[in-house]
Structure formats: C-alpha cells, structure tokens
PDB file of C-alpha atoms and ligand atoms in Angstrom:
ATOM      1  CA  UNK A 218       0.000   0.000   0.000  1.00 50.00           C
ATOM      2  CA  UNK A 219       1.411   3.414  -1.400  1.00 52.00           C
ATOM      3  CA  UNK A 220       1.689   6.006   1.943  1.00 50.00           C
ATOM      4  CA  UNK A 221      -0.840   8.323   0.038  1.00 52.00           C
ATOM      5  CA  UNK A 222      -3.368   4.964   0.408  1.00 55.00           C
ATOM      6  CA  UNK A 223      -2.400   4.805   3.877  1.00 54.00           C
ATOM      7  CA  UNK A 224      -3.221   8.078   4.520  1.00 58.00           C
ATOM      8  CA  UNK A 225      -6.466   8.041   2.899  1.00 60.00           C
ATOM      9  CA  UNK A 226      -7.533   4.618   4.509  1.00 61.00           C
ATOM     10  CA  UNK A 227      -6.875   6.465   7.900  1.00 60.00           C
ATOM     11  CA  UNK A 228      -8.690   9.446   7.030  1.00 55.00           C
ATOM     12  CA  UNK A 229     -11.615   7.462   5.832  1.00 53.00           C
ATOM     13  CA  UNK A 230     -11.387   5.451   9.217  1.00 53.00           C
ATOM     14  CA  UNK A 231     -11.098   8.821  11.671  1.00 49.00           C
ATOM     15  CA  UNK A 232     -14.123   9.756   9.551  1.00 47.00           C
ATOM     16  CA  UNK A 233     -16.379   6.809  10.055  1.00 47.00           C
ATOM     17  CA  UNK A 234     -15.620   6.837  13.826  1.00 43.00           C
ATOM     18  CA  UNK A 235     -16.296  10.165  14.354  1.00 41.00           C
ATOM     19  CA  UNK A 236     -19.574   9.937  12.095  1.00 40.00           C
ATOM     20  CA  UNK A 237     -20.352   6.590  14.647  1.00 40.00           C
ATOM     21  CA  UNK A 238     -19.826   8.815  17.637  1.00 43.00           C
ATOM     22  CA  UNK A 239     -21.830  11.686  16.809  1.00 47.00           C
ATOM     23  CA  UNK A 240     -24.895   9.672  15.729  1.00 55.00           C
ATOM     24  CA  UNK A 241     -24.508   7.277  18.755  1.00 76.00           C
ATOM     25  CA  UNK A 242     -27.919   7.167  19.945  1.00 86.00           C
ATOM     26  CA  UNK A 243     -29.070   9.137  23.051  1.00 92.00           C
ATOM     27  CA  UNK A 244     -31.865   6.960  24.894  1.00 95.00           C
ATOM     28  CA  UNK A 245     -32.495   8.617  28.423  1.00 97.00           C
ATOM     29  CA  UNK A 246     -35.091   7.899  30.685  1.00 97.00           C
ATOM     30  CA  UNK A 247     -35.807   9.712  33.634  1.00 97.00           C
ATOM     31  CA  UNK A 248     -37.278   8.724  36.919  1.00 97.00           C
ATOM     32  CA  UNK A 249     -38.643  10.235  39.746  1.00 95.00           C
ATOM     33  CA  UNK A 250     -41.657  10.634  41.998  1.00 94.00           C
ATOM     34  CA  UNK A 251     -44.752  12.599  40.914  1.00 91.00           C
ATOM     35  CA  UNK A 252     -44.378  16.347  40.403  1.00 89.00           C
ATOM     36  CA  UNK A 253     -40.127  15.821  40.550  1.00 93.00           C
ATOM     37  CA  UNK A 254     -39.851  18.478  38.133  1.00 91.00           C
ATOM     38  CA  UNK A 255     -39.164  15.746  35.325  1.00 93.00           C
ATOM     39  CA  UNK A 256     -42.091  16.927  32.560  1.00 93.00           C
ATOM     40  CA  UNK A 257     -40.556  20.472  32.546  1.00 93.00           C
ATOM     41  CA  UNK A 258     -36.951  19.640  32.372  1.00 96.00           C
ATOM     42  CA  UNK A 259     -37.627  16.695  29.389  1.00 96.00           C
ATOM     43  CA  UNK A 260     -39.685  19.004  27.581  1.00 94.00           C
ATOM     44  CA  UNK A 261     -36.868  21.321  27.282  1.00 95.00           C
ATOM     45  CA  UNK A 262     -33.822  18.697  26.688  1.00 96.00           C
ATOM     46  CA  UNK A 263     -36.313  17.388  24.168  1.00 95.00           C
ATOM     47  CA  UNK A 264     -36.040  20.648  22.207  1.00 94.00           C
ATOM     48  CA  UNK A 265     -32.324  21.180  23.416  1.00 95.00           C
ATOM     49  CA  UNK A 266     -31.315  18.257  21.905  1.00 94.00           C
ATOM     50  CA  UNK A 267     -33.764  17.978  19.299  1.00 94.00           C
ATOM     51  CA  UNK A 268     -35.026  14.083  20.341  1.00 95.00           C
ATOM     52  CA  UNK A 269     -38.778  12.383  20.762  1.00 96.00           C
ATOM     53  CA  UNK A 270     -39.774  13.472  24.013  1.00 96.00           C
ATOM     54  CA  UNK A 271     -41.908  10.112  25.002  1.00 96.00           C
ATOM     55  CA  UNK A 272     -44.218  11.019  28.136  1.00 95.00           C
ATOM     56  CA  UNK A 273     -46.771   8.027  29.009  1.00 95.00           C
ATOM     57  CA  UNK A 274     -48.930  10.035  30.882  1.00 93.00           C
ATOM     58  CA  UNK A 275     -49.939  12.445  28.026  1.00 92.00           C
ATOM     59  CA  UNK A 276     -50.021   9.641  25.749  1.00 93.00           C
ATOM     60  CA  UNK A 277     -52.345   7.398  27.819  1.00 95.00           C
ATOM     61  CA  UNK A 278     -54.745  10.711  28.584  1.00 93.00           C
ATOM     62  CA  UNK A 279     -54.616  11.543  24.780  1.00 92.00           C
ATOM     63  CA  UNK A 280     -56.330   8.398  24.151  1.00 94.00           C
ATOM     64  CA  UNK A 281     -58.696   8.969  27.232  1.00 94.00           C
ATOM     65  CA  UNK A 282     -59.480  12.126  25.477  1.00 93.00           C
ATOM     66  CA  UNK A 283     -59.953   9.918  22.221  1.00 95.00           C
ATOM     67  CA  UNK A 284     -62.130   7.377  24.541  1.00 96.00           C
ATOM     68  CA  UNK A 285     -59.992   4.498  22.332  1.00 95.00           C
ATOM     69  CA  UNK A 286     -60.317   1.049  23.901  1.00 95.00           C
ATOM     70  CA  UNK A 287     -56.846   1.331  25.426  1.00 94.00           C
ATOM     71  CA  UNK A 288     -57.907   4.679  27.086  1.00 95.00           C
ATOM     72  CA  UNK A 289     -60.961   3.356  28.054  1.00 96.00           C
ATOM     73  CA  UNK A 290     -59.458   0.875  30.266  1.00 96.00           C
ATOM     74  CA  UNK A 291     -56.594   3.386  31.446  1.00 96.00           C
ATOM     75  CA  UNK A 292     -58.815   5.167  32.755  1.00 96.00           C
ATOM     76  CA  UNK A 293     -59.721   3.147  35.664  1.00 95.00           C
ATOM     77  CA  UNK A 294     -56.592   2.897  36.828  1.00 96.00           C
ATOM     78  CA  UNK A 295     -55.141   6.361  36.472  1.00 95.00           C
ATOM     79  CA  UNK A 296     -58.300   7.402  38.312  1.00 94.00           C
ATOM     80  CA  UNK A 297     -57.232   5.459  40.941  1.00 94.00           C
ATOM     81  CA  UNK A 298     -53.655   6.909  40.844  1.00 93.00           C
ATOM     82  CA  UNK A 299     -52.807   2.829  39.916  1.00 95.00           C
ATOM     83  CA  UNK A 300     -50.385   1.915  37.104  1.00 96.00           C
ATOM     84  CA  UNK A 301     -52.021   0.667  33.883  1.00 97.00           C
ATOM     85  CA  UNK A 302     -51.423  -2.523  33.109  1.00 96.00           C
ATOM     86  CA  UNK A 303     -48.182  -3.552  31.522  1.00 95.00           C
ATOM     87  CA  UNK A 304     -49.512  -4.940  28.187  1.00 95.00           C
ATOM     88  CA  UNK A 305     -50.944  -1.927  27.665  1.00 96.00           C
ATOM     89  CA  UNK A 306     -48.762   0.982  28.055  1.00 96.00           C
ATOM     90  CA  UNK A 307     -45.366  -2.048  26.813  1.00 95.00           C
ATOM     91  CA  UNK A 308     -47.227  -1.675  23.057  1.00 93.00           C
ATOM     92  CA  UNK A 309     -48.336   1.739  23.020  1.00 93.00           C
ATOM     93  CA  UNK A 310     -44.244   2.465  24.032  1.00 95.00           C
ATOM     94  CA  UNK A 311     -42.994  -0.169  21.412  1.00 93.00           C
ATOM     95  CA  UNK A 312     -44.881   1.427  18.692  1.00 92.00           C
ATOM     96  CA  UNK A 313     -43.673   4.889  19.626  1.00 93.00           C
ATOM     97  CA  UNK A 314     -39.779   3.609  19.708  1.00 93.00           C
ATOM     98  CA  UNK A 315     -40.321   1.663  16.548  1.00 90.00           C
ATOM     99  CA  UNK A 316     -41.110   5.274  14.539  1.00 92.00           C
ATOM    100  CA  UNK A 317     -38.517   7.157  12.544  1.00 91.00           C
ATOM    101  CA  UNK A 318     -38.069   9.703  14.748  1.00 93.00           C
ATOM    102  CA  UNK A 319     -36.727   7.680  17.726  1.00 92.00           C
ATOM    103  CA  UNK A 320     -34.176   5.843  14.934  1.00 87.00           C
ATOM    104  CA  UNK A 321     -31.576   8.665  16.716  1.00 88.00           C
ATOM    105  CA  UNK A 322     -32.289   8.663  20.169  1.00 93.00           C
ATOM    106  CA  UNK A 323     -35.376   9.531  22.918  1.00 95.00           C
ATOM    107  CA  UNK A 324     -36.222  10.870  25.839  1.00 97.00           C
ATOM    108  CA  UNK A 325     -38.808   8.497  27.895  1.00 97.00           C
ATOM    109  CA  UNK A 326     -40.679  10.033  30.443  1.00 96.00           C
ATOM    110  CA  UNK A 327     -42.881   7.604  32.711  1.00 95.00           C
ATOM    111  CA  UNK A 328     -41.639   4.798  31.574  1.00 97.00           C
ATOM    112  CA  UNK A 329     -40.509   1.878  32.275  1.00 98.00           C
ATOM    113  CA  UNK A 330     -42.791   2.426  35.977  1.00 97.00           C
ATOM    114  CA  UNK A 331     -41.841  -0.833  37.500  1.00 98.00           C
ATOM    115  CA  UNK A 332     -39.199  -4.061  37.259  1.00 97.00           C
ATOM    116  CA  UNK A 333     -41.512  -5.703  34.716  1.00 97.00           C
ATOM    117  CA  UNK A 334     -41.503  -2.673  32.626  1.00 97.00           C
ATOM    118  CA  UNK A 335     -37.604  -1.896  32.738  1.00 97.00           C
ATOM    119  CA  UNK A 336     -37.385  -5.734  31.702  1.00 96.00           C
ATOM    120  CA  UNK A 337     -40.142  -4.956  28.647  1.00 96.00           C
ATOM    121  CA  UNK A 338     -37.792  -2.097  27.888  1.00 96.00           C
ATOM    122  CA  UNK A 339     -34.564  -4.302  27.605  1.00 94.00           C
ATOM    123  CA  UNK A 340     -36.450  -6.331  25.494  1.00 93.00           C
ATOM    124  CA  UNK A 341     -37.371  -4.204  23.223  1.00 92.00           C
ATOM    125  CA  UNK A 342     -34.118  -2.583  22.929  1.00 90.00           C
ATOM    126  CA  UNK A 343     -32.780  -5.566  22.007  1.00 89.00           C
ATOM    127  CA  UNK A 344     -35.196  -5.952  19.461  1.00 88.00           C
ATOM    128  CA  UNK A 345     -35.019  -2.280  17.864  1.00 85.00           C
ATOM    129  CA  UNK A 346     -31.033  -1.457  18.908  1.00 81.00           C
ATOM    130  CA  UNK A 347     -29.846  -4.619  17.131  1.00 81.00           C
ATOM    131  CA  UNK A 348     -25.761  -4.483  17.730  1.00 79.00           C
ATOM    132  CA  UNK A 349     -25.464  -0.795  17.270  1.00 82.00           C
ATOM    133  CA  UNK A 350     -24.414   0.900  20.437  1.00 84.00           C
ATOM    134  CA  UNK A 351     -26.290   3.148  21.934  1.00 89.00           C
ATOM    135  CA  UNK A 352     -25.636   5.644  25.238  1.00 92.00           C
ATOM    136  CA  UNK A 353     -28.004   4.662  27.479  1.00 94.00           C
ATOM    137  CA  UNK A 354     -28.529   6.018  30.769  1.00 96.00           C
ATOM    138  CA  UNK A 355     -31.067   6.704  33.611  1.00 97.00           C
ATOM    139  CA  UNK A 356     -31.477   9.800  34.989  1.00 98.00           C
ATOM    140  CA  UNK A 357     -33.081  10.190  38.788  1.00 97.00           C
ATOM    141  CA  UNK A 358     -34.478  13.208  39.982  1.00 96.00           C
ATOM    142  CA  UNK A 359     -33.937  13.134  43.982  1.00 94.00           C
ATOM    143  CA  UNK A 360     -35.735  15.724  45.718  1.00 90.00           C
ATOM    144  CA  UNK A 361     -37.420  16.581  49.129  1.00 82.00           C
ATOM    145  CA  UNK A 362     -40.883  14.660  49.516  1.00 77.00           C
ATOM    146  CA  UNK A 363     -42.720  17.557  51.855  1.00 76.00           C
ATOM    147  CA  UNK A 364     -42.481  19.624  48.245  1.00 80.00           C
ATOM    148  CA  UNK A 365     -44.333  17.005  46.401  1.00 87.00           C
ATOM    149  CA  UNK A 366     -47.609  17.314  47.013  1.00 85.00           C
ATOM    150  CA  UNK A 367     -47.855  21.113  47.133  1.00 83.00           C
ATOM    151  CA  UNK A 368     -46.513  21.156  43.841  1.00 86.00           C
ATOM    152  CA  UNK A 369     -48.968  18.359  42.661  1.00 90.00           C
ATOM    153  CA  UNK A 370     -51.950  20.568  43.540  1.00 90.00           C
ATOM    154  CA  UNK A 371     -50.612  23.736  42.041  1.00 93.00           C
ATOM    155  CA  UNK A 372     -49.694  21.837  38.973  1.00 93.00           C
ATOM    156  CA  UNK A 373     -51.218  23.180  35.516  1.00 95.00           C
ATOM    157  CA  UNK A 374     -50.638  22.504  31.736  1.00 94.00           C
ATOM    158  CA  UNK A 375     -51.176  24.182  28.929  1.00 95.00           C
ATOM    159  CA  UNK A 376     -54.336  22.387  26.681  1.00 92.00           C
ATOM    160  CA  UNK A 377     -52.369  23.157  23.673  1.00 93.00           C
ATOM    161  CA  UNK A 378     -48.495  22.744  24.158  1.00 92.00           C
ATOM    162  CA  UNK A 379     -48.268  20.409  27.370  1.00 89.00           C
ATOM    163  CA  UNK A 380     -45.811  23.227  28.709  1.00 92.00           C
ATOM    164  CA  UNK A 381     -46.068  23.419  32.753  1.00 92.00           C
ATOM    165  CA  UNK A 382     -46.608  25.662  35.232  1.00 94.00           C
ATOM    166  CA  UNK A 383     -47.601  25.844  38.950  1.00 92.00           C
ATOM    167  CA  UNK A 384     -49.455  28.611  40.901  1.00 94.00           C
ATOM    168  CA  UNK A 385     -47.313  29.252  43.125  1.00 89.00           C
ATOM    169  CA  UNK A 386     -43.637  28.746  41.866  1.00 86.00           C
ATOM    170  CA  UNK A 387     -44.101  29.644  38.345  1.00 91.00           C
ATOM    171  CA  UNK A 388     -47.183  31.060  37.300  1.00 95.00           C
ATOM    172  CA  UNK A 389     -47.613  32.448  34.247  1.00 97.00           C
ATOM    173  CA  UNK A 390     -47.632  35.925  33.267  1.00 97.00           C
ATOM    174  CA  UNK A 391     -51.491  36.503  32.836  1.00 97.00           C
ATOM    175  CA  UNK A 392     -53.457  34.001  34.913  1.00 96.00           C
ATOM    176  CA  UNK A 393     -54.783  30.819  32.948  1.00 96.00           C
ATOM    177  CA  UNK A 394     -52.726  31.782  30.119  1.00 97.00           C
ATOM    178  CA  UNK A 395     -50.046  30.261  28.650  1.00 97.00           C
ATOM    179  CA  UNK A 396     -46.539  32.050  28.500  1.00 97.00           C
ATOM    180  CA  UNK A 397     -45.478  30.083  25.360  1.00 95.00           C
ATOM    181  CA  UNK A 398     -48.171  29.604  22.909  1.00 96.00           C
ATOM    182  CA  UNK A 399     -51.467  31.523  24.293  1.00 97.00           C
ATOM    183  CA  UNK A 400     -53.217  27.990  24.772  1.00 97.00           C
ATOM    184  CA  UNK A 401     -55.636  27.815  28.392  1.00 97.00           C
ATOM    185  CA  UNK A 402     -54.211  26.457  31.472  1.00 97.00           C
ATOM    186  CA  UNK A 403     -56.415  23.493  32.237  1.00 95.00           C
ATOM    187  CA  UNK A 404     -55.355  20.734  36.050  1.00 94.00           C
ATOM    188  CA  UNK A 405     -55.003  17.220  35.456  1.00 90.00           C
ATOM    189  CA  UNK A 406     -58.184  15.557  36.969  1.00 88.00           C
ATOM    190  CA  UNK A 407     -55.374  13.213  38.896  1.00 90.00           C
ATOM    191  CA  UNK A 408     -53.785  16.082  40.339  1.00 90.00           C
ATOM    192  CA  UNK A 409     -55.754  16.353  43.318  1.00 89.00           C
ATOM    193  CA  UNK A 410     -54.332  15.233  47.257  1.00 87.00           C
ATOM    194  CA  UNK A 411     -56.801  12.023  47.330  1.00 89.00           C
ATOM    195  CA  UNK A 412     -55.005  10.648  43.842  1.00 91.00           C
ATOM    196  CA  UNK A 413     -51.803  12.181  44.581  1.00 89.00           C
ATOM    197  CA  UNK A 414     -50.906  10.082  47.672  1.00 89.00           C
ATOM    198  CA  UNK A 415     -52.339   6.905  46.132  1.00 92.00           C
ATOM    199  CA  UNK A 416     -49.738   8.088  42.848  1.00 92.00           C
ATOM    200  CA  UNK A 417     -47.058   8.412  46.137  1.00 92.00           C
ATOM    201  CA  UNK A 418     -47.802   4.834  47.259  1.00 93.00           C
ATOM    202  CA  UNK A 419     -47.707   3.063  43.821  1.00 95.00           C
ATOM    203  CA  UNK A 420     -44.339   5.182  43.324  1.00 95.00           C
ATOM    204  CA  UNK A 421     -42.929   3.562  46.066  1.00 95.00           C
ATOM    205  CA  UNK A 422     -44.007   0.374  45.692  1.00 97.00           C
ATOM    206  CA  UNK A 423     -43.591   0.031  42.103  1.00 97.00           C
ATOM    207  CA  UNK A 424     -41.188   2.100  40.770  1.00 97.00           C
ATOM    208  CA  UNK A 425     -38.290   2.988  43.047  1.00 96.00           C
ATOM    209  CA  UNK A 426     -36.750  -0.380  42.811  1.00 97.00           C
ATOM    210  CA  UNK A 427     -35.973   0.687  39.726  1.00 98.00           C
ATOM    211  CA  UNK A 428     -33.541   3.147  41.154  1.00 98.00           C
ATOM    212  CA  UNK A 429     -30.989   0.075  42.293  1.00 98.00           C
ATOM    213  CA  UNK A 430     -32.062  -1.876  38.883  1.00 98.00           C
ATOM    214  CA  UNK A 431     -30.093   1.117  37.014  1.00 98.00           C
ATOM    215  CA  UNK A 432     -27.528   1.356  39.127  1.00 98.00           C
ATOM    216  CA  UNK A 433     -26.696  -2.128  39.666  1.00 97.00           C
ATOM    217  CA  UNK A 434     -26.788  -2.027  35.527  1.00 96.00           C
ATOM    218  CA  UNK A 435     -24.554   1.065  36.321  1.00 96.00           C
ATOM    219  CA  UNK A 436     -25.907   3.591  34.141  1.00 96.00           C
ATOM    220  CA  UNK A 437     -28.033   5.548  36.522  1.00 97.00           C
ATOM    221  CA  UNK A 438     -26.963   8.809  37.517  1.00 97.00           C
ATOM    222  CA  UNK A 439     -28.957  10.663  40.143  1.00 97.00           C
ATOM    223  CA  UNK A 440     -29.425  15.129  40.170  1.00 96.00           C
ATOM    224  CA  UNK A 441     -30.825  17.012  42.783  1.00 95.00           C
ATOM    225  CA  UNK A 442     -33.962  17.927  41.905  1.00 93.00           C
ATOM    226  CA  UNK A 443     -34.398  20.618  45.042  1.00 91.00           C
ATOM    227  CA  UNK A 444     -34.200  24.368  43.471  1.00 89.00           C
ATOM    228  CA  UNK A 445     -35.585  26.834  40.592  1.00 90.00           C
ATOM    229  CA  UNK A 446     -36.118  25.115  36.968  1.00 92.00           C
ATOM    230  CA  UNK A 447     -32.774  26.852  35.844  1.00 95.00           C
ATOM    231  CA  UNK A 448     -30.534  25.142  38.342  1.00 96.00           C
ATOM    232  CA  UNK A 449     -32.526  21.838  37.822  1.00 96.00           C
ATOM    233  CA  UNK A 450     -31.600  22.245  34.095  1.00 97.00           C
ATOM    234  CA  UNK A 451     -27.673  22.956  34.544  1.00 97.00           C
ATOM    235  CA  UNK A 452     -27.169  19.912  36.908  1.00 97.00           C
ATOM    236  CA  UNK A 453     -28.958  17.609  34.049  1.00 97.00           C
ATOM    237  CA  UNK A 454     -26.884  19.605  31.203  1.00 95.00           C
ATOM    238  CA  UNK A 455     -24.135  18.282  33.263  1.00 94.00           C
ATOM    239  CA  UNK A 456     -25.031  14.577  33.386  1.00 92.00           C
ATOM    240  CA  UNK A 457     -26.358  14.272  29.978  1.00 89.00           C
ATOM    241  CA  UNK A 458     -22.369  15.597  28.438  1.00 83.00           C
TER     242      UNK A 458
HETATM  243  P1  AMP B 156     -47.914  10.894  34.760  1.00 54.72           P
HETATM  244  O1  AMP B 156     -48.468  11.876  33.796  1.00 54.72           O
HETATM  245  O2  AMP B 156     -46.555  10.394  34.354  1.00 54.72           O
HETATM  246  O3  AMP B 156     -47.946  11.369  36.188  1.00 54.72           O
HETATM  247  O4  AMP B 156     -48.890   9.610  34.695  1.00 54.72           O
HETATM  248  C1  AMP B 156     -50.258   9.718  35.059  1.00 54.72           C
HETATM  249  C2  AMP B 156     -50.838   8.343  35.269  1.00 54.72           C
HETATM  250  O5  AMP B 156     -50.748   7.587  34.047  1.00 54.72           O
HETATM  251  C3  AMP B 156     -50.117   7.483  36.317  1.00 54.72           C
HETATM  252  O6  AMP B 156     -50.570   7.767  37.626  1.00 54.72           O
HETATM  253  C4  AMP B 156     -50.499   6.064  35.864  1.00 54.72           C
HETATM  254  O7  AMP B 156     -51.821   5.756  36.252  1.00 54.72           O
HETATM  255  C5  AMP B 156     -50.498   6.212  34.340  1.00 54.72           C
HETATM  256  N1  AMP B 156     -49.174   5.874  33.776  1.00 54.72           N
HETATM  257  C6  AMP B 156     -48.262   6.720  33.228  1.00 54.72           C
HETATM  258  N2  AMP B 156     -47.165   6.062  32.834  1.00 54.72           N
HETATM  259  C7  AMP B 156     -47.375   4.762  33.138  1.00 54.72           C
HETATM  260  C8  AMP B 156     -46.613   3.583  33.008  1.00 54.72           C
HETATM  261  N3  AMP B 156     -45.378   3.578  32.490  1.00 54.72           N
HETATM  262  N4  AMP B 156     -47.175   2.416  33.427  1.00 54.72           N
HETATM  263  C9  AMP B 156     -48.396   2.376  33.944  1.00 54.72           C
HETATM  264  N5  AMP B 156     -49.166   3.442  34.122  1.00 54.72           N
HETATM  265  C10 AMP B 156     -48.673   4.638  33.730  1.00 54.72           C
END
C-alpha cells in the first residue's frame, strides 16, 4: 500500500468513527416521583437536543381524550392513581420507539414504571437497537418529599403545548394563560391530594426499585432535583455531556 493509500484509509477510518460517535444514539429515561420536576426539564432537553420526548402520561390521557379502547381501560386505573397494566402501556411504548423519529435517540418520560416494565424495555431494545451501540442512561431526579404534594396541587398545563406551570412557583404571566403559545391552562383531573398520595404509594411500591435496577446495571446517575427550573436544568446539562 502506497503512503498516500495509507493516509487516505486512515482518514476514511477517523471519519467513520467520528460519524459513529456523533450519531450514537441518546436513549435517556428519567425517573422520579410525581411532580419531581421531570415533565418540565424533558420538555426542554427534548427541544435542546432535538429528540422524541416520550411522556406516558400524556399519551395514555390523549387516548382517554380519544375514549380508544386502550384509554378506556386506562382510565380506571389512572383514576385510581394505579399503574395501567403492563400490556398496555409495553405496546403503546414499542410502537412509539419503533417510529422514525426515535431511529436517533429519545427521551422516555414515565416509563418503564416498575421491574416488569424496565425488563419490557430491555427487550425491546434488544429488538429495535440490534448491535449498534447506543448511550443509554437513567437519569433520577432526587428531591425533598414535603415539596411534592404542594406542587402536585398547584400543577397546571397548557391544553395546547403540554408546557407546565404551577401557581405558586411559576405562574404564568397573565393568569390561565399560557406564557409560550397563548393555549388555556387546564389541572389534570389526577392532580388532586386524594389521587396524589395513592400516585405516592404506587411510586414507592412500584417504581423505586428501579432506582438500584439502574444502578446495579450502572448507568443511573442521580441530580438534585431541590431548586428553581434553571438550576434543575444545569445539573442535568451536566449529566447528559
Ligand atoms: P404521569 O403523567 O406520568 O404522572 O402519569 C399519570 C398516570 O398515568 C399514572 O398515575 C399512571 O396511572 C399512568 N401511567 C403513566 N405512565 C405509566 C406507566 N409507564 N405504566 C403504567 N401506568 C402509567
């Protein structure tokens, strides 16, 4: 091989690696206890760095709102602040991963909610990832649990763009208004104290085992989720580098 091959062969190879590591695949998914402060941050990574933000709430109440036979039978159970059953929300994720847009990375938000659902998820990585690598990691949002509920009840979302506000800690400039798009304020019909501790208990139960599941894997990485949405959002800049 002439050195001008050479060189070009290594070029080429520098090339493809760097072309491998920029398109590595970003799947994050966050966990955390009701009202952690996880919808507003993913929301904004999801436009930061331009990825499928995946939230199972709004896509089990979306088809509530379409009274579909999946949100038919969601519906008993979120009213009860209960998790829908596995089947369930497992296909309604699988077809969302398996769509174009998630070919580069997503953010999940919700999901996996328990051990059965992280192993559905592993699954199904396995299935859609193939051998190609992908950065995977967990992100936990640890925070004090007296602010929880307050924040639950003073929750709002906007009708139109999902952005969210509270009452009390960020309210929006006119009242029932949304800052971003002009859309109408409307409260979750789950956000109320009787659901919200029943949410509390099934979080507990169901999904904070999943905190030692990641980290046993050893790709969780925990932020402290105490403090304004701006300092929130630098501590999860930092461990999403
Ligand atoms: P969220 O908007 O994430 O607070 O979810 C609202 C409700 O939707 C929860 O209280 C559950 O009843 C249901 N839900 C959301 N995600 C899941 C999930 N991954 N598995 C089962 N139920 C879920």
């Amino acid at each position: 091989m002439s050195v001008k091959e050479h060189t070009e062969n290594d070029i080429i190879t520098q090339l493809q690696s760097m072309k491998k590591g920029s398109t590595m695949r970003k799947q994050l998914i966050f966990l955390g206890p009701p009202a952690c402060g996880k919808g507003t941050q993913t929301n904004k990574l999801a436009d930061y760095l331009n990825l499928p933000h995946i939230d199972t709430g709004s896509l089990l109440r979306a088809e509530i709102k379409g009274q579909t036979p999946n949100g038919i039978v969601a519906q008993s159970f979120i009213d009860k602040g209960q998790l829908v059953p596995v089947e369930l929300v497992a296909s309604i994720i699988k077809d969302r991963l398996s769509q174009e847009d998630c070919q580069h990375g997503y953010i999940l938000d919700g999901f996996p909610r328990s051990l059965e659902q992280a192993e559905a998820l592993e699954a199904m990585k396995e299935e859609i990832n193939g051998d190609d690598a992908v950065d995977f990691r967990a992100i936990y949002f640890d925070l004090d649990q007296e602010v929880l509920i307050s924040r639950i009840v003073n929750r709002r979302s906007c009708s139109v763009c999902g952005e969210i506000y509270n009452v009390k800690f960020h309210p929006t400039k006119v009242e029932g208004v949304c800052d971003k798009c002009g859309g109408t304020l409307t409260q979750r019909k789950d956000d109320n104290e009787e659901i919200a501790k029943a949410r509390f208990e099934t979080y507990f139960r169901e999904t904070a085992p999943l905190i030692d599941f990641y980290k046993n894997k050893g790709v969780l990485r925990t932020i402290n989720a105490n403090g304004s949405i701006d300092e929130v959002w630098e501590r999860l800049l930092e461990v999403i580098k």
